[in-house]
Amino acid sequence: MPSPAAAAAAAAQGYGKPMALPAVIFIRRDASFAAALRQRFRILDLYATGQSLGAFLAAAAAASDPPRAAVVAAGGPVRVDAAFLDAVPSLRCVVSTAAGVDHIDLHECARRGVVVANSGRVYSTDVADYAVGMLIDVLRRVSAAERFVRRGLWPVQGDYPLGSKVHFFTSLGGKRVGIIGLGNIGSLIAKRLQAFGCVIYYNSTRPKDSVPYKYFPNVIGLASESDVLVVACALNKETRHIVNKDVLEALGKDGVIINVGRGANVDEAEMVRALQEGRIAGAGLDVFENEPAVPAELLSMDNVVLSPHVAVQTSESRSDLRDHTIANLEAFFSGKPLLSPVLPQYSKVNGTDR
Amino acid sequence: MASSVTARASGGKPPQALLLLRRCDAAFHSALQQRFHVLDFFASGEPLPAFLAAAPEPPRAAVVMGGGVVRVDTAFLDAVPSLRCVVGTGAGVDHIDLDECARRGVAVANSGRVFSADAADHAVGALIAVLRRLSAAERFVRRGLWPLQGDYNLGSKLGGKRVGIIGLGNIGSLIAKRLEAFGCVINYNSRRPKESVSYNYFPNVHDLASESDVLVVACALNKETRHIVNKDVLAALGKDGIVVNIGRGANIDEAELVKALKEGTIAGAALDVFENEPKVPAELLSMDNVILSPHIAVFTSESRSDLRDHTIANLEAFFSGKPLLTPVFPNKVSHIAGKSNQ
């Protein structure tokens, strides 16, 4: 009779399950997600084995029914690169649990004919809602006012201070919002902000015929005509530090930046300097270059809103993600097209349209 | 007290006396002093009765802020019999006895739509902040907990939520329009259904609450709407329900609300107003499922300058014998411009 620990390790490796269920590599710290997948697939759960990635992949490849698919979380330490793909040559499909696929070497996958799927639109609404919430928070100082009340300052100081340290309290109506990346998320942000009377501008790899918003071919131009810059694009070679010192200058001292893309979309050190020096007015940031590290200078600023990469975190989208991942895997295993393919689609290498 | 800026009214007439019963920023002050002979209560430092008795010339108009020390009631109106017009600078006029003013033929104006969009924007922002735990996440990051504790708690999606709006006036309508863009379903209660809207009407707030996930108070405060959100309504809203209040603190039975939050009878709240401002019930200060703000839903630099222009426009209309831009009438008569009474 195996010990409980050995049985658990065996279960994590998928042994003892009927061979009829296809093997799937699962790399995400999420035991309940793994459990949901186990009803349909033979799950090889890296974090449950406690093995190193190398040992884990070698064991998977050596099994009699090696995995043809892998579910790999974004934003973690694991990259699906050439070494990963070499280690498990049976792999034909990689599914990201995020909209982002910057942890997957798409070039290597394309070269080997490995198909790639992302989370499609599962998170788009929640991210768009969160971006709008952050924007209102920065402009209308929702969280800063919260701090004022919770510290007991209202009875002491009277009405919330509207001058001095507070940079502004400003209306949404009429604000020009420049969206970098008009994909699923960017479009949903645009639709919401229009209801508040904002004017929508955007930058994208190419203009979109069907949208009524004004297109700017480069981000500096977009920033100079915008009061708010929203980063809603994927992270890839072209978009790394797409918001740089020049863009921040163009945005200007009354400008606000909202980032629900990836930390590396923005030159974080430059942005912190710009905030410290008052060269931009405020920021709403859900992502950072070195999560979970947040630049210490930001922690004492009242004109920034900070959150720990939670723009996708609702209980509804968590269950939607599971359903969507299962659907992509089932499509792959039954020879059907993926629901939300990033590859093959060579015209949209980064998956989420910019 | 003499103003440092010589007032010059239009038409070469001497400037009319104006009772100023509100603290103003410098720009507002200056704008008023350029046009009127301002009798500034807060600058005088006198108690109100002495100040009114000592007014050098009988003022025909007064500018009054809500929530302050001055109530425009029988005693006040008796003390200033020359008054023919009261201009409130807030969205609410619950500090003005509308019946008494009507009885004496004193015209009353409010801030009309000046604040409506900003109030609606704040209500929506606060709702997102509650549902998505935005301020709680902020606190988590600022306390340095992210590297230590990893991910934060899940929030709840906006789309598909049924939002019940109490009071579909200017502000309520703008809230509805915004939340529709997020995929919310809009329900409402109002004294009578509005023919031009496609939202679901509920004749009473209890039924509205039972069919809603979120309850938004966007109505004026008057006899009918005091504690319109009470224990019964909170129970009907239910354990996943959220209350948003940008009306007046007294629209909600605050003690029952705090109890409901403590006991999990409802899920959360976003409150910009309280029954005894600036006092906020201590129990709320440690709750992560509430968003608290110090009555700032209308505060933006844009609305401050709009308010200035609008107040002056109402005063100039009055002094030149024209109708007020945004008159307010007692509840018995149907309400015209400005915020709906419910």
XYZ file of C-alpha atoms in Angstrom:
696
model
C 0.000 0.000 0.000
C 1.749 3.251 -1.026
C 2.204 5.918 1.651
C -0.143 8.917 1.404
C 2.752 11.042 0.199
C 3.708 8.573 -2.525
C 0.076 8.183 -3.551
C -0.270 11.948 -3.781
C 2.884 12.192 -5.847
C 1.627 9.415 -8.096
C -1.726 11.135 -8.466
C 0.061 14.372 -9.301
C 1.916 12.547 -12.025
C -1.355 11.141 -13.278
C -0.498 7.502 -12.661
C -3.318 5.165 -11.761
C -5.813 6.977 -13.990
C -7.409 5.272 -16.990
C -5.052 5.643 -19.978
C -8.001 6.816 -22.091
C -7.789 10.361 -20.667
C -5.249 12.433 -22.596
C -2.223 13.600 -20.621
C -1.904 17.347 -20.071
C 0.944 19.222 -18.406
C -0.400 21.731 -15.859
C 1.855 24.542 -14.649
C -0.076 26.889 -12.380
C -0.354 27.224 -8.598
C -4.027 26.401 -8.500
C -5.047 23.086 -6.996
C -8.760 23.600 -7.543
C -8.209 24.372 -11.218
C -6.135 21.199 -11.531
C -8.914 19.256 -9.833
C -11.483 20.621 -12.291
C -9.295 19.561 -15.215
C -8.717 16.095 -13.748
C -12.278 15.143 -14.526
C -11.427 15.179 -18.221
C -7.662 14.901 -18.525
C -4.754 13.080 -16.950
C -3.129 16.044 -15.254
C 0.634 16.238 -14.742
C 0.810 18.985 -12.108
C 4.306 20.486 -11.767
C 3.718 22.255 -8.459
C 2.074 19.214 -6.896
C 5.114 17.050 -7.658
C 7.566 19.477 -6.099
C 10.059 18.496 -8.807
C 12.294 20.873 -10.721
C 10.959 21.839 -14.115
C 13.669 19.821 -15.880
C 12.971 16.630 -13.935
C 9.238 17.083 -14.316
C 9.396 17.556 -18.096
C 11.793 14.633 -18.499
C 9.455 12.363 -16.525
C 6.472 13.510 -18.584
C 8.277 12.889 -21.860
C 9.440 9.452 -20.722
C 5.933 8.222 -19.880
C 4.249 5.713 -22.174
C 1.565 8.270 -23.092
C 3.504 11.549 -23.147
C 1.488 14.775 -23.025
C 0.431 16.446 -26.253
C -0.878 19.564 -24.487
C 0.259 21.897 -21.725
C -1.581 24.525 -19.701
C 0.951 27.098 -18.547
C 0.210 30.122 -16.377
C 1.526 33.516 -17.444
C 3.509 35.723 -15.105
C 5.181 32.839 -13.358
C 8.760 31.597 -13.520
C 8.138 29.085 -16.306
C 8.750 30.034 -19.930
C 7.666 27.777 -22.760
C 10.860 28.242 -24.760
C 13.035 26.082 -27.040
C 14.406 24.096 -24.081
C 10.910 23.360 -22.806
C 9.704 22.284 -26.236
C 12.840 20.183 -26.769
C 12.275 18.444 -23.449
C 8.739 17.319 -24.417
C 8.711 16.667 -28.171
C 5.211 15.184 -27.931
C 3.801 18.637 -27.175
C 1.584 19.986 -29.975
C -0.535 22.491 -28.048
C 0.162 25.120 -25.387
C -2.674 26.915 -23.605
C -2.019 30.118 -21.664
C -4.287 30.883 -18.726
C -4.042 34.573 -19.500
C -4.696 36.835 -22.447
C -0.950 37.385 -22.447
C 1.421 34.889 -24.061
C 4.672 36.709 -23.422
C 5.862 33.665 -21.456
C 5.599 31.539 -24.599
C 8.171 31.678 -27.383
C 5.726 31.986 -30.264
C 8.483 31.844 -32.850
C 9.701 28.479 -31.564
C 6.149 27.175 -31.378
C 5.390 28.310 -34.914
C 8.607 26.721 -36.151
C 7.588 23.378 -34.653
C 3.925 23.632 -35.646
C 2.826 23.797 -32.019
C -0.526 25.545 -31.696
C -1.043 28.121 -28.954
C -4.250 29.342 -27.308
C -4.842 32.115 -24.805
C -7.747 32.978 -22.538
C -9.520 34.763 -25.370
C -12.162 37.110 -24.087
C -12.604 35.433 -20.705
C -10.983 38.262 -18.845
C -11.552 41.136 -21.201
C -14.629 42.573 -19.519
C -13.192 42.342 -16.028
C -9.957 44.028 -17.080
C -11.868 46.769 -18.888
C -14.114 47.343 -15.865
C -11.075 47.508 -13.601
C -9.264 49.952 -15.868
C -12.285 52.262 -15.786
C -12.549 51.880 -12.019
C -8.873 52.821 -11.649
C -9.312 55.806 -13.915
C -12.237 57.120 -11.865
C -10.246 56.421 -8.702
C -7.263 58.481 -9.895
C -9.280 61.400 -11.265
C -11.802 61.513 -8.433
C -9.434 60.374 -5.688
C -11.673 57.569 -4.420
C -8.905 55.665 -2.620
C -7.160 58.818 -1.399
C -10.446 60.042 0.100
C -10.918 56.610 1.675
C -7.566 56.989 3.430
C -8.640 60.439 4.658
C -11.817 59.038 6.190
C -10.282 55.868 7.611
C -7.544 57.842 9.341
C -10.275 59.790 11.118
C -9.262 63.058 9.467
C -12.728 64.191 8.346
C -13.924 65.483 11.737
C -10.483 66.921 12.431
C -9.629 68.614 9.160
C -13.083 69.364 7.848
C -13.828 68.872 4.216
C -11.407 66.958 2.069
C -8.490 69.225 1.138
C -8.892 70.463 -2.385
C -5.710 72.432 -2.763
C -2.065 72.160 -1.702
C -0.805 68.580 -1.927
C -3.781 67.396 -3.911
C -3.032 67.783 -7.577
C -6.552 67.769 -8.892
C -10.053 66.531 -8.563
C -11.272 66.447 -12.080
C -14.336 65.431 -14.081
C -14.341 62.546 -16.509
C -16.616 64.255 -18.981
C -14.755 65.636 -21.959
C -11.450 63.990 -21.066
C -9.497 62.748 -24.076
C -8.524 59.142 -23.424
C -5.779 57.623 -25.573
C -5.919 53.830 -25.597
C -2.772 51.937 -26.560
C -4.065 48.709 -28.009
C -7.626 48.538 -29.271
C -8.112 44.776 -28.956
C -10.832 43.087 -26.898
C -9.925 44.925 -23.724
C -9.218 48.293 -25.326
C -12.542 48.248 -27.181
C -14.486 47.458 -24.038
C -12.709 50.278 -22.184
C -13.586 52.644 -25.026
C -17.268 51.691 -24.965
C -17.486 52.228 -21.206
C -15.692 55.550 -21.174
C -17.872 56.899 -23.953
C -20.837 56.543 -21.592
C -19.035 58.979 -19.255
C -18.592 61.514 -22.028
C -14.912 60.828 -22.649
C -13.433 61.328 -26.109
C -11.654 58.202 -27.333
C -8.408 58.131 -29.300
C -6.233 55.090 -29.948
C -3.021 53.672 -31.257
C -2.766 50.215 -32.681
C -0.486 48.406 -35.171
C -2.921 49.477 -37.859
C -6.146 51.512 -37.859
C -9.437 49.683 -37.397
C -11.941 50.475 -40.100
C -15.044 49.784 -38.109
C -14.406 52.044 -35.120
C -15.444 55.711 -34.820
C -12.435 56.721 -32.736
C -9.539 58.839 -33.957
C -6.439 56.824 -34.821
C -2.889 57.938 -34.033
C -0.072 56.118 -35.836
C 2.368 56.589 -32.980
C 2.129 56.772 -29.220
C 3.848 60.131 -28.771
C 1.246 61.713 -31.016
C -1.486 59.931 -29.068
C -0.061 61.098 -25.737
C 0.239 64.732 -26.783
C -3.462 64.857 -27.643
C -4.663 62.896 -24.617
C -5.463 63.704 -21.003
C -5.325 60.041 -20.042
C -3.221 57.262 -21.550
C -4.479 53.702 -21.084
C -2.124 50.794 -21.727
C -4.212 47.835 -22.860
C -1.856 46.104 -25.250
C 0.052 42.828 -25.084
C 3.737 42.735 -24.211
C 6.070 41.910 -27.057
C 9.276 43.280 -28.601
C 7.488 46.272 -30.125
C 5.549 47.211 -27.035
C 8.246 46.883 -24.394
C 8.599 50.348 -22.815
C 6.153 51.663 -25.401
C 5.420 54.311 -22.775
C 8.833 55.863 -22.378
C 10.257 59.201 -21.271
C 9.235 60.958 -24.490
C 5.689 59.668 -24.269
C 5.422 60.788 -20.637
C 6.678 64.256 -21.640
C 4.085 64.387 -24.388
C 1.338 63.342 -21.967
C 2.218 66.289 -19.796
C 1.775 67.619 -16.291
C -2.003 67.179 -16.202
C -1.810 63.731 -17.726
C -2.676 60.416 -16.144
C -1.502 56.958 -17.094
C -3.456 53.752 -16.471
C -1.698 50.406 -16.962
C -3.625 47.153 -17.172
C -1.250 45.636 -19.723
C 2.110 44.469 -18.497
C 4.528 46.338 -16.240
C 7.174 46.277 -18.960
C 4.901 48.186 -21.341
C 5.974 51.242 -19.327
C 9.475 52.443 -18.456
C 8.763 52.211 -14.779
C 11.788 54.118 -13.514
C 10.990 57.030 -15.840
C 7.370 57.002 -14.806
C 8.238 57.098 -11.112
C 10.570 60.049 -11.777
C 7.883 61.810 -13.795
C 5.407 61.370 -10.933
C 7.886 62.551 -8.340
C 8.720 65.633 -10.373
C 5.119 66.449 -11.243
C 5.746 65.989 -14.962
C 2.612 63.844 -15.079
C -0.329 64.210 -12.702
C -1.161 60.689 -11.627
C -1.265 56.984 -12.405
C -3.374 53.856 -11.917
C -1.190 50.759 -11.999
C -2.234 47.128 -11.760
C 1.033 45.786 -13.168
C 4.701 46.421 -12.497
C 8.019 45.526 -14.052
C 9.142 43.313 -11.173
C 6.025 42.004 -9.481
C 5.406 41.715 -6.636
C 7.914 44.508 -6.049
C 6.346 47.974 -6.269
C 8.663 51.017 -6.386
C 8.775 52.336 -2.833
C 8.364 55.935 -3.989
C 4.842 55.138 -5.170
C 3.682 53.836 -1.815
C 3.469 57.298 -0.284
C 1.902 59.097 -3.249
C -1.733 60.142 -3.010
C -2.142 60.662 -6.742
C -1.513 57.043 -7.691
C -3.714 53.984 -7.363
C -1.913 50.672 -6.960
C -3.223 47.128 -7.137
C -1.517 43.710 -7.097
C -2.249 42.496 -10.659
C -5.866 41.695 -9.921
C -7.639 43.245 -12.893
C -8.784 39.780 -13.928
C -9.729 38.563 -10.487
C -13.419 37.945 -10.152
C -14.990 34.696 -9.025
C -17.026 34.702 -12.233
C -13.996 34.951 -14.518
C -12.185 32.288 -12.556
C -14.860 29.764 -13.375
C -15.109 31.144 -16.928
C -11.357 30.546 -17.338
C -11.714 26.912 -16.369
C -14.560 26.353 -18.790
C -12.640 28.121 -21.543
C -9.411 26.205 -20.944
C -11.276 22.903 -20.958
C -13.024 23.914 -24.169
C -9.707 24.753 -25.869
C -8.162 21.456 -24.749
C -11.172 19.443 -25.861
C -11.131 21.176 -29.236
C -7.453 20.332 -29.648
C -7.835 16.701 -28.631
C -10.760 16.202 -30.975
C -8.879 17.719 -33.896
C -10.987 20.863 -34.034
C -9.695 24.462 -34.224
C -8.855 26.150 -30.941
C -11.469 28.564 -29.595
C -8.972 31.337 -28.989
C -5.896 30.594 -31.095
C -2.820 32.755 -30.922
C -1.053 30.346 -33.267
C -1.640 29.556 -35.991
C -2.471 33.139 -36.887
C 0.689 34.624 -38.248
C -0.833 38.057 -38.840
C -1.528 38.423 -35.145
C 1.636 37.111 -33.561
C 0.949 38.686 -30.197
C -2.480 37.180 -29.828
C -4.240 40.170 -28.374
C -4.597 42.704 -31.098
C -2.878 46.032 -30.788
C -17.696 94.643 6.252
C -16.428 96.329 3.129
C -15.476 94.357 0.078
C -12.074 95.103 -1.332
C -13.377 94.879 -4.881
C -15.877 97.508 -5.929
C -18.966 95.781 -7.146
C -20.413 96.985 -10.387
C -23.778 95.615 -11.310
C -24.879 95.693 -14.905
C -26.842 98.675 -16.166
C -24.988 101.152 -13.940
C -27.305 100.512 -10.980
C -25.785 100.203 -7.499
C -24.966 96.594 -6.683
C -27.711 94.655 -4.949
C -27.133 93.337 -1.437
C -26.540 89.602 -1.288
C -26.506 87.504 1.866
C -23.670 85.006 1.598
C -24.151 82.052 3.931
C -21.520 79.749 2.585
C -17.770 79.387 2.697
C -16.419 80.103 -0.774
C -13.104 79.752 -2.477
C -11.367 82.929 -3.556
C -12.570 82.712 -7.144
C -16.207 82.357 -6.132
C -15.895 85.207 -3.639
C -14.294 87.481 -6.157
C -16.910 86.689 -8.791
C -19.718 87.521 -6.383
C -18.073 90.709 -5.139
C -17.675 91.974 -8.680
C -21.422 91.873 -9.154
C -23.113 92.241 -5.778
C -22.758 93.901 -2.425
C -21.803 90.803 -0.503
C -22.834 90.458 3.134
C -20.535 87.626 4.174
C -21.765 85.716 7.228
C -18.708 83.516 7.724
C -16.354 86.462 7.383
C -18.290 88.471 9.957
C -17.653 86.001 12.726
C -20.956 86.984 14.331
C -23.680 84.599 15.399
C -26.379 84.365 12.751
C -29.175 86.366 14.480
C -26.803 89.267 15.222
C -25.423 89.157 11.715
C -28.882 89.228 10.141
C -30.047 92.032 12.444
C -27.012 94.111 11.593
C -27.271 93.810 7.789
C -26.623 97.350 6.452
C -29.103 97.066 3.676
C -31.939 94.585 3.449
C -30.811 91.792 1.139
C -33.330 90.434 -1.335
C -31.295 87.322 -2.127
C -29.226 84.805 -0.220
C -26.757 82.113 -1.234
C -26.910 79.167 1.144
C -24.986 75.920 1.266
C -26.561 72.719 2.546
C -25.209 70.761 5.479
C -23.992 73.885 7.195
C -25.158 75.836 10.227
C -27.776 77.761 8.323
C -31.221 76.349 7.782
C -33.634 78.449 5.769
C -36.621 77.899 8.068
C -39.389 80.019 9.589
C -37.058 81.681 12.086
C -34.562 82.559 9.387
C -37.198 83.933 7.037
C -38.706 85.968 9.885
C -35.261 87.420 10.596
C -34.754 88.561 6.980
C -38.153 89.702 5.749
C -36.567 91.430 2.747
C -35.554 88.064 1.271
C -37.313 87.185 -1.973
C -34.878 84.588 -3.319
C -32.748 81.804 -1.890
C -30.134 80.110 -4.057
C -28.888 76.774 -2.795
C -25.471 75.758 -4.040
C -25.938 72.065 -3.613
C -27.822 69.435 -5.485
C -29.926 68.906 -2.375
C -32.214 71.543 -0.832
C -33.244 69.655 2.282
C -31.864 72.537 4.387
C -34.501 74.851 2.918
C -38.130 74.782 4.050
C -39.691 74.809 0.604
C -43.257 75.051 1.895
C -42.461 78.052 4.063
C -40.642 79.767 1.200
C -43.565 79.113 -1.133
C -45.979 80.480 1.456
C -44.009 83.737 1.598
C -43.403 83.932 -2.147
C -39.660 83.414 -1.714
C -38.217 81.837 -4.887
C -35.751 78.987 -4.422
C -33.135 77.773 -6.870
C -30.772 74.805 -6.682
C -27.662 73.825 -8.608
C -29.631 72.193 -11.400
C -27.553 69.765 -13.406
C -24.201 71.287 -12.461
C -23.221 68.341 -10.327
C -25.162 65.552 -11.949
C -22.477 63.994 -14.143
C -19.798 64.171 -11.462
C -22.130 62.627 -8.889
C -23.036 59.845 -11.310
C -19.377 59.223 -12.163
C -18.497 58.996 -8.476
C -21.337 56.573 -7.785
C -20.164 54.282 -10.577
C -16.514 54.535 -9.520
C -17.411 53.724 -5.939
C -19.516 50.748 -7.039
C -16.636 49.351 -9.093
C -14.352 49.940 -6.129
C -16.625 47.880 -3.846
C -17.316 45.031 -6.273
C -13.714 44.771 -7.419
C -12.211 45.460 -3.998
C -10.097 48.266 -5.415
C -9.350 50.257 -2.275
C -8.806 47.080 -0.293
C -6.253 45.973 -2.913
C -4.626 49.404 -2.651
C -4.270 49.003 1.111
C -2.825 45.531 0.568
C -0.122 46.911 -1.714
C 0.671 49.981 0.397
C 1.105 47.858 3.500
C 3.724 45.839 1.630
C 1.658 42.657 1.813
C 1.908 41.652 -1.849
C 5.375 40.086 -1.662
C 4.446 38.374 1.605
C 0.953 37.114 1.010
C 0.729 36.662 -2.723
C -2.531 37.181 -4.480
C -5.417 39.180 -3.134
C -9.077 38.140 -2.813
C -11.404 37.771 -5.744
C -13.886 40.478 -6.541
C -17.188 40.221 -8.338
C -18.043 41.003 -11.956
C -20.147 44.067 -12.845
C -21.694 42.708 -15.993
C -25.098 41.161 -15.497
C -25.614 42.716 -12.074
C -29.133 44.035 -11.533
C -28.847 47.608 -10.320
C -31.848 49.150 -8.562
C -31.768 52.956 -8.644
C -33.867 54.834 -6.096
C -34.638 58.111 -7.801
C -34.360 58.312 -11.547
C -33.774 62.057 -11.815
C -30.783 63.699 -13.481
C -28.226 61.826 -11.443
C -30.072 58.491 -11.447
C -30.478 58.593 -15.223
C -26.802 59.299 -15.773
C -25.873 56.435 -13.453
C -28.178 54.153 -15.428
C -26.633 55.143 -18.751
C -23.113 54.486 -17.480
C -23.895 51.140 -15.913
C -25.657 49.950 -19.044
C -22.303 50.294 -20.829
C -20.918 47.753 -18.334
C -23.710 45.296 -19.076
C -25.724 45.919 -15.931
C -29.491 45.504 -15.886
C -31.263 48.653 -14.700
C -34.244 48.650 -12.343
C -35.638 51.731 -10.633
C -38.092 53.171 -8.196
C -39.488 56.636 -8.439
C -42.772 58.251 -7.396
C -44.200 57.380 -10.773
C -42.836 55.438 -13.735
C -40.996 57.357 -16.444
C -42.519 56.698 -19.829
C -39.452 57.450 -21.899
C -37.172 54.869 -20.264
C -36.936 51.146 -20.904
C -35.742 50.200 -17.428
C -37.802 48.011 -15.099
C -39.994 50.069 -12.787
C -40.788 48.953 -9.241
C -43.519 50.782 -7.324
C -41.811 50.292 -3.978
C -38.241 50.055 -2.754
C -38.671 46.700 -1.015
C -39.584 45.000 -4.302
C -36.814 46.896 -6.077
C -34.328 45.541 -3.536
C -35.527 41.938 -3.839
C -34.928 42.020 -7.578
C -31.588 43.829 -7.443
C -27.981 42.972 -6.663
C -27.066 46.606 -6.105
C -29.189 49.402 -4.639
C -28.222 52.970 -5.512
C -29.679 55.871 -3.534
C -29.831 58.862 -5.880
C -32.918 60.622 -4.575
C -33.434 63.845 -2.668
C -34.041 63.837 1.065
C -37.557 64.709 2.131
C -40.261 63.339 4.429
C -41.045 60.401 2.128
C -37.441 59.403 1.533
C -36.065 59.578 5.056
C -34.802 56.078 5.902
C -36.218 54.866 2.609
C -33.553 52.163 2.863
C -34.473 50.493 6.134
C -34.014 47.109 7.801
C -36.669 45.518 5.628
C -35.151 46.778 2.396
C -31.673 45.625 3.426
C -32.992 42.142 4.183
C -34.721 42.099 0.784
C -31.484 43.139 -0.932
C -29.808 40.124 0.565
C -26.418 38.719 1.448
C -24.787 39.404 -1.930
C -26.224 42.883 -2.114
C -24.377 46.192 -2.288
C -25.732 49.598 -1.254
C -24.419 52.804 -2.843
C -25.419 56.118 -1.276
C -24.786 59.438 -2.969
C -28.030 60.973 -1.763
C -28.189 62.008 1.853
C -27.089 60.012 4.879
C -30.618 60.099 6.232
C -31.958 58.299 3.160
C -30.617 55.176 4.887
C -31.190 53.892 8.432
C -27.487 54.051 9.200
C -27.581 51.991 12.367
C -29.395 49.190 10.541
C -26.953 49.459 7.637
C -23.946 49.072 9.925
C -25.618 46.099 11.613
C -26.394 44.527 8.229
C -22.770 44.895 7.154
C -21.437 43.496 10.411
C -23.745 40.510 10.297
C -23.346 39.788 6.593
C -26.997 40.542 5.863
C -25.658 42.469 2.871
C -22.269 42.128 1.157
C -20.924 45.667 0.998
C -21.543 49.371 0.629
C -20.187 52.537 -0.955
C -21.099 55.580 1.115
C -20.388 59.219 0.327
C -22.874 60.574 2.846
C -23.692 59.838 6.465
C -26.382 60.717 8.964
C -24.076 62.797 11.174
C -21.288 64.097 8.983
C -18.404 64.321 9.517
C -18.909 61.410 11.938
C -18.594 58.009 10.304
C -19.650 54.946 12.325
C -16.457 53.506 13.770
C -17.387 49.954 12.789
C -17.117 50.889 9.121
C -13.549 52.153 9.385
C -12.113 48.653 9.628
C -14.318 46.966 7.019
C -12.739 45.941 3.731
C -16.072 45.576 1.929
C -17.041 49.236 2.138
C -15.906 52.342 0.286
C -16.125 55.526 2.359
C -15.789 59.047 1.074
C -16.224 62.434 2.803
C -19.163 63.817 0.784
C -17.094 64.506 -2.299
C -19.239 62.926 -5.010
C -19.692 66.313 -6.645
C -16.213 67.665 -6.080
C -14.259 68.452 -9.202
C -12.542 71.663 -10.231
C -14.853 71.758 -13.243
C -18.012 71.566 -11.173
C -16.722 74.242 -8.822
C -16.375 76.669 -11.684
C -19.669 75.520 -13.201
C -21.352 76.077 -9.840
C -19.982 79.591 -9.651
C -21.304 80.439 -13.117
C -24.638 78.794 -12.432
C -25.177 80.512 -9.059
C -24.387 83.886 -10.549
C -26.676 83.207 -13.477
C -29.549 82.411 -11.112
C -28.858 85.540 -9.043
C -28.636 87.786 -12.083
C -31.869 86.338 -13.433
C -33.579 87.074 -10.126
C -32.232 90.610 -9.796
C -33.236 91.474 -13.337
C -36.757 90.181 -12.796
C -36.364 87.112 -14.998
C -37.309 83.541 -14.046
C -34.733 81.483 -12.159
C -32.780 79.023 -14.292
C -33.329 76.120 -11.914
C -36.291 76.839 -9.635
C -37.298 74.342 -6.973
C -40.851 73.933 -5.758
C -42.315 72.128 -2.757
C -42.911 68.387 -3.169
C -46.638 68.746 -3.636
C -46.141 70.461 -6.968
C -44.474 68.562 -9.819
C -40.767 69.192 -9.946
C -39.245 70.915 -12.953
C -35.543 71.380 -13.607
C -32.815 70.147 -11.315
C -32.793 66.973 -9.323
C -35.949 64.930 -9.089
C -37.256 64.655 -5.529
C -37.453 60.926 -5.999
